[in-house]
CSV table of C-alpha atoms in Angstrom, one decimal:
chain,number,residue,atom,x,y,z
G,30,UNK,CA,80.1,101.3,95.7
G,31,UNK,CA,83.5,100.0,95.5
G,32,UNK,CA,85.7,99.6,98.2
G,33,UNK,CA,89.0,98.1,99.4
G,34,UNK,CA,89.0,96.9,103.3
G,35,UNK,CA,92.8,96.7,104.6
G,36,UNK,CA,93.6,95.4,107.6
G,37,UNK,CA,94.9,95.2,110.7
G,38,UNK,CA,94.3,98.6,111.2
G,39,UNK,CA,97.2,98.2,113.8
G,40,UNK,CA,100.2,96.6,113.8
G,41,UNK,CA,102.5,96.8,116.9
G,42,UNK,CA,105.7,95.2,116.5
G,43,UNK,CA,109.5,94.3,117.7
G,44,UNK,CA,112.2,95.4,116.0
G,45,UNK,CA,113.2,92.9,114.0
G,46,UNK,CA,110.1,90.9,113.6
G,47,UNK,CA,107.9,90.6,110.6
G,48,UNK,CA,105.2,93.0,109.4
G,49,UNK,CA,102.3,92.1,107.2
G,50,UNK,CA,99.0,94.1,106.0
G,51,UNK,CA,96.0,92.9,103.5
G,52,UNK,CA,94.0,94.4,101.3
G,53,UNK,CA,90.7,93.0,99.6
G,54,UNK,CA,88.8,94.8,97.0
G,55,UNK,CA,84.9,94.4,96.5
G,56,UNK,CA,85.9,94.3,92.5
G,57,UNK,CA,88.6,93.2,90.3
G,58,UNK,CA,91.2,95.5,89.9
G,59,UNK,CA,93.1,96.8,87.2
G,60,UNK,CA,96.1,97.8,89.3
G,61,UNK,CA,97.1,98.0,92.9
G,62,UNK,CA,99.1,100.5,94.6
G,63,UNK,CA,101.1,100.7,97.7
G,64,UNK,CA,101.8,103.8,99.7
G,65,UNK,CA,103.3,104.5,102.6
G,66,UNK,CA,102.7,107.9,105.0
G,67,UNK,CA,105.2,108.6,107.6
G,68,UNK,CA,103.9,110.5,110.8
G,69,UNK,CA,103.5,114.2,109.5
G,70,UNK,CA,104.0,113.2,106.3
G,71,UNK,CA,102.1,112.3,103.0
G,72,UNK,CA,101.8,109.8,101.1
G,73,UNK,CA,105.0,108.3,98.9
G,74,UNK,CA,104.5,105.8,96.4
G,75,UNK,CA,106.1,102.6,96.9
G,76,UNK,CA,105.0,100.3,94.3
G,77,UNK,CA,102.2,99.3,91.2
G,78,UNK,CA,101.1,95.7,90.7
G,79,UNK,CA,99.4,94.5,87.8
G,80,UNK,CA,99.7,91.6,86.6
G,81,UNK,CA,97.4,88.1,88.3
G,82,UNK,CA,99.6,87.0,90.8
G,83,UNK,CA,102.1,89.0,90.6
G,84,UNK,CA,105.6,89.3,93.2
G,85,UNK,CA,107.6,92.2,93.6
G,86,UNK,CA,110.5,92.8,95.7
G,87,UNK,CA,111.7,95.8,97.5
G,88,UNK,CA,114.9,94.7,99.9
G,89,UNK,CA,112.4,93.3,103.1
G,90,UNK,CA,109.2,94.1,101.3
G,91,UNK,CA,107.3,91.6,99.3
G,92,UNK,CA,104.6,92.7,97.4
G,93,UNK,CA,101.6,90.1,96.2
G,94,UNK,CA,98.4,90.5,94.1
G,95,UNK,CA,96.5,87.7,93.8
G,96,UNK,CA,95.4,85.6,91.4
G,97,UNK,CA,91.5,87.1,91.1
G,98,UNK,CA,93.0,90.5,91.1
G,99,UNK,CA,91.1,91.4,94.1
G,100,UNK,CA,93.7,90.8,97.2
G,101,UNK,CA,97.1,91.9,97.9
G,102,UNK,CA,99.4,91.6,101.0
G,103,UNK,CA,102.5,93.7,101.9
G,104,UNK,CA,105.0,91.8,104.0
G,105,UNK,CA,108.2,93.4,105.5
G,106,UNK,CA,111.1,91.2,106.5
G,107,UNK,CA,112.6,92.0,110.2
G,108,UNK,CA,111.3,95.4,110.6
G,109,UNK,CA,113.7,98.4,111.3
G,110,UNK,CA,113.2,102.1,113.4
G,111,UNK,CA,112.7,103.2,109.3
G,112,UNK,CA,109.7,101.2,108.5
G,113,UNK,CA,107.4,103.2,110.9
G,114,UNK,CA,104.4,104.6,109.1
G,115,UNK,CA,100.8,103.8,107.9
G,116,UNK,CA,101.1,101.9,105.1
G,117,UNK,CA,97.8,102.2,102.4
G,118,UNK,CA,96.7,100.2,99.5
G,119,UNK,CA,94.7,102.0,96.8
G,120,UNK,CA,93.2,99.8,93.8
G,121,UNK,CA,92.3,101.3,90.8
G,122,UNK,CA,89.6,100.2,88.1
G,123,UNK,CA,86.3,97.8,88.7
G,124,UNK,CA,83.7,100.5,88.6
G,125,UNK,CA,85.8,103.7,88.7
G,126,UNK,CA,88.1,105.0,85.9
G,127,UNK,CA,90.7,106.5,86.9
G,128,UNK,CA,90.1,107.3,90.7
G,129,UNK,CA,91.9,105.0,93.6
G,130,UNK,CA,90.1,103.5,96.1
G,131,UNK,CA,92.4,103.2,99.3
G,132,UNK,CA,92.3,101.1,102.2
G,133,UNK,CA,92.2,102.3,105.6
G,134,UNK,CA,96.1,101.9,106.2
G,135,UNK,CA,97.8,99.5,108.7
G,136,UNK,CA,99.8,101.2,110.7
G,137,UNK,CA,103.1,100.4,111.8
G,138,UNK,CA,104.1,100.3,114.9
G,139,UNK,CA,107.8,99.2,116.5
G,140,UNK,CA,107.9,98.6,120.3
G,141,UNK,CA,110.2,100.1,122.5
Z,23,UNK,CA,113.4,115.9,91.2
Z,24,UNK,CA,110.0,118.2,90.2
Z,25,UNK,CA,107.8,117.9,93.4
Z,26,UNK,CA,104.0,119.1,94.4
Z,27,UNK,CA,103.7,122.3,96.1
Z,28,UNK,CA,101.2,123.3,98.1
Z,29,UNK,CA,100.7,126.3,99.8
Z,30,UNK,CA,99.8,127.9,102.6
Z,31,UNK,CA,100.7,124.9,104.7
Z,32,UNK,CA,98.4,125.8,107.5
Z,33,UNK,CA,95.4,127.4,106.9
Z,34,UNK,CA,93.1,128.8,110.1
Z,35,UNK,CA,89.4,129.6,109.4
Z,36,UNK,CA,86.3,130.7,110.8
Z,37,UNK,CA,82.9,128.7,110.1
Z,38,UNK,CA,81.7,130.1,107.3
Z,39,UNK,CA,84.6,132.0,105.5
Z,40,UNK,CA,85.6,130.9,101.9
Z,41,UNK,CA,89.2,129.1,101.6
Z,42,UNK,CA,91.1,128.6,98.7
Z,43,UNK,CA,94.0,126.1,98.7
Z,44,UNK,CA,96.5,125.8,96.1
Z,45,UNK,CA,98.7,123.2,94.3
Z,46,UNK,CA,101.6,123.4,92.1
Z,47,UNK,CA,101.4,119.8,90.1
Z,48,UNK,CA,104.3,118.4,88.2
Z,49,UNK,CA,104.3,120.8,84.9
Z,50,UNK,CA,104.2,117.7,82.7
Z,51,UNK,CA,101.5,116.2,84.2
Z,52,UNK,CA,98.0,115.6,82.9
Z,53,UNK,CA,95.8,114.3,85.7
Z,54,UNK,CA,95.5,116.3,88.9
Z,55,UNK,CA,93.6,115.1,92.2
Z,56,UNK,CA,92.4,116.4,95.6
Z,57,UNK,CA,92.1,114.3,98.6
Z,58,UNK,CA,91.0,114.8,102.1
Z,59,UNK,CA,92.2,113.5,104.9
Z,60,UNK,CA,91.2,113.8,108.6
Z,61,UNK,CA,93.6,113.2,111.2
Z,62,UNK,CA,94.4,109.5,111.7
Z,63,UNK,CA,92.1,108.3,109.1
Z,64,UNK,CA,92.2,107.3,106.0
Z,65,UNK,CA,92.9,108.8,102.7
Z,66,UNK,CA,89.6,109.8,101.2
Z,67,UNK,CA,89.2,110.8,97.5
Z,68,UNK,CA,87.4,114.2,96.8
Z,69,UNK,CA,88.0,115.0,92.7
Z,70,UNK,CA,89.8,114.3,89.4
Z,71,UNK,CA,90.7,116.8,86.8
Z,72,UNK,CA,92.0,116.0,83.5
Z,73,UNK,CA,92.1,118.3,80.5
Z,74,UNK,CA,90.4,121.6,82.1
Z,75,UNK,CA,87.3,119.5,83.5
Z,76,UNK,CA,86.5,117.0,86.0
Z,77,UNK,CA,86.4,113.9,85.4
Z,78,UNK,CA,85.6,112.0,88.3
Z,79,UNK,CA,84.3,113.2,92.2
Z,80,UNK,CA,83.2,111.9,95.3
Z,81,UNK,CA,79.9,111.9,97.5
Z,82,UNK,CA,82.2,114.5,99.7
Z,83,UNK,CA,82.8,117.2,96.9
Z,84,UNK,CA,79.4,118.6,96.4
Z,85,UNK,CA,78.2,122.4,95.8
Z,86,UNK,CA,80.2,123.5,98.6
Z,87,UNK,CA,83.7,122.7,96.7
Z,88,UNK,CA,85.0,123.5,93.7
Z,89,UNK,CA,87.8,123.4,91.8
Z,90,UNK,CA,90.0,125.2,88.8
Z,91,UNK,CA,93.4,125.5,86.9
Z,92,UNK,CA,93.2,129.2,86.2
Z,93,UNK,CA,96.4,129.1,84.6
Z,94,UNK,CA,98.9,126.3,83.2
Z,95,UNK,CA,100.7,125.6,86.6
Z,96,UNK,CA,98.0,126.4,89.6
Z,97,UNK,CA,95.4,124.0,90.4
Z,98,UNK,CA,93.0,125.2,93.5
Z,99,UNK,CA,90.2,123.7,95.6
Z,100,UNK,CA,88.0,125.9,96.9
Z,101,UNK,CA,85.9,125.4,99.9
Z,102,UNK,CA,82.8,127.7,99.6
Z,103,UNK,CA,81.1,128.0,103.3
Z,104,UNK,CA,83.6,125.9,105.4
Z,105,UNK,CA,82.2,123.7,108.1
Z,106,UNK,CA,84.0,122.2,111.4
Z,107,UNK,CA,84.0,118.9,109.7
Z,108,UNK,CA,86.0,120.2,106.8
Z,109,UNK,CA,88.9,120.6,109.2
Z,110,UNK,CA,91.4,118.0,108.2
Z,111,UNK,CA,94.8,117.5,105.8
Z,112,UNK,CA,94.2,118.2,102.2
Z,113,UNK,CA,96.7,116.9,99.8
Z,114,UNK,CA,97.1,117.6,95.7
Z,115,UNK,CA,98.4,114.8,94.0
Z,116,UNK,CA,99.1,114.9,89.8
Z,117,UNK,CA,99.8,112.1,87.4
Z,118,UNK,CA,101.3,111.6,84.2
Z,119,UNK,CA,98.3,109.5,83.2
Z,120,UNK,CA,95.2,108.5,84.2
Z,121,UNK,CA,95.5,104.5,84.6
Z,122,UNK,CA,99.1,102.8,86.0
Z,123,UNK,CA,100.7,105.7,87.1
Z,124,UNK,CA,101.7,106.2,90.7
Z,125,UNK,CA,100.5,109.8,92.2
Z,126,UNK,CA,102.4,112.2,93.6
Z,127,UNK,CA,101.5,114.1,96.7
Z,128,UNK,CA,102.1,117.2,97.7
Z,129,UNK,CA,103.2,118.0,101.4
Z,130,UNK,CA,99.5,119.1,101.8
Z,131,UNK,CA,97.4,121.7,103.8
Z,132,UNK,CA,96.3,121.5,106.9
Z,133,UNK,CA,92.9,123.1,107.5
Z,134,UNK,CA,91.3,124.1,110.6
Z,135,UNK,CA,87.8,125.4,110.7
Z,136,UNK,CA,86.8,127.4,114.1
């Protein structure tokens, strides 16, 4: 069936360095999702692409989907104490209707 | 802002015994969800539910779940004959619509099956 690999599955980090996480999907997507989960906590919506190569912009996160619709990358500038969390991809489309397929999650993690 | 609810938050249970766990979705919204997720692992689809009847599930939902809107704002999953292996988070999330709409979680239930 469909699936989306993400990885790393781990990300440990210093403050202040950079912070990236893939996702590739067996199928072309219609749409692409980001989430991120805080310990404890559930998942928040962050952001939708759509569009064949799109670029989106949040502050330090950069958000890509690439141009066969079936990879994106979440990047995040000089991470910060804040940014801790496991941060999923969920693609929607190919062979499902409605339903999103998610990644593992990368976790982040900032080093003391 | 309107939010998902979920209640009870924590939900203790022998092997065996019936659970029921409930969501509140957005009132406006159309499309409601249920996922699973065991500690530290990913987020794992179980069922869709749009206009009173599923529309999509996963290999995980079979006989032993089920779901309902019994009225216009409750939306329940219930777990027949729990097992050990359904201990884990489980979290409603509604949309607006089906297709390019981000979901909205609720704070989720966390199940534990003795």
């Amino acid at each position: 069936g469909q699936q989306v690999m993400q990885i790393p599955q781990y990300q440990h980090v210093q403050e202040g360095e950079d912070f990236t996480t893939y996702c590739n999907s067996s199928t072309t997507l219609s749409n692409i999702q980001w989430y991120k989960q805080r310990p404890g906590g559930h998942p928040v919506f962050l952001i939708q692409l759509v569009k064949s190569g799109e670029v989106k912009k949040q502050k330090r996160l950069t958000f890509q989907f690439g141009e066969a619709k079936k990879n994106s990358s979440l990047h995040i500038t000089a991470t910060q104490t804040t940014d801790v969390g496991t941060y999923f991809c969920a693609g929607q489309g190919g062979d499902s209707n409605y339903q999103l397929i998610w990644g593992a999650g990368t976790k982040l993690i900032i080093k003391p | 802002e309107p939010e998902v609810t979920q209640t009870p938050s924590h939900q203790v249970t022998q092997m065996g015994q019936e659970v029921i766990l409930r969501c509140v979705p957005i009132s406006n919204h159309l499309y409601f969800y249920w996922y699973r997720q065991i500690l530290g692992q990913k987020v794992e689809f179980l069922v869709s539910f749009y206009n009173n009847e599923i529309s999509e599930k996963s290999e995980i939902f079979d006989d032993q779940f089920s779901v309902e809107r019994p009225d216009g704002s409750n939306f329940t999953l219930k777990i027949r004959s729990t097992k050990l292996e359904d201990s884990a988070m489980y979290f409603c999330a509604s949309t607006l619509q089906g297709e390019y709409n981000e979901q909205f979680f609720g704070p989720g239930t966390r199940l534990t099956v003795l």
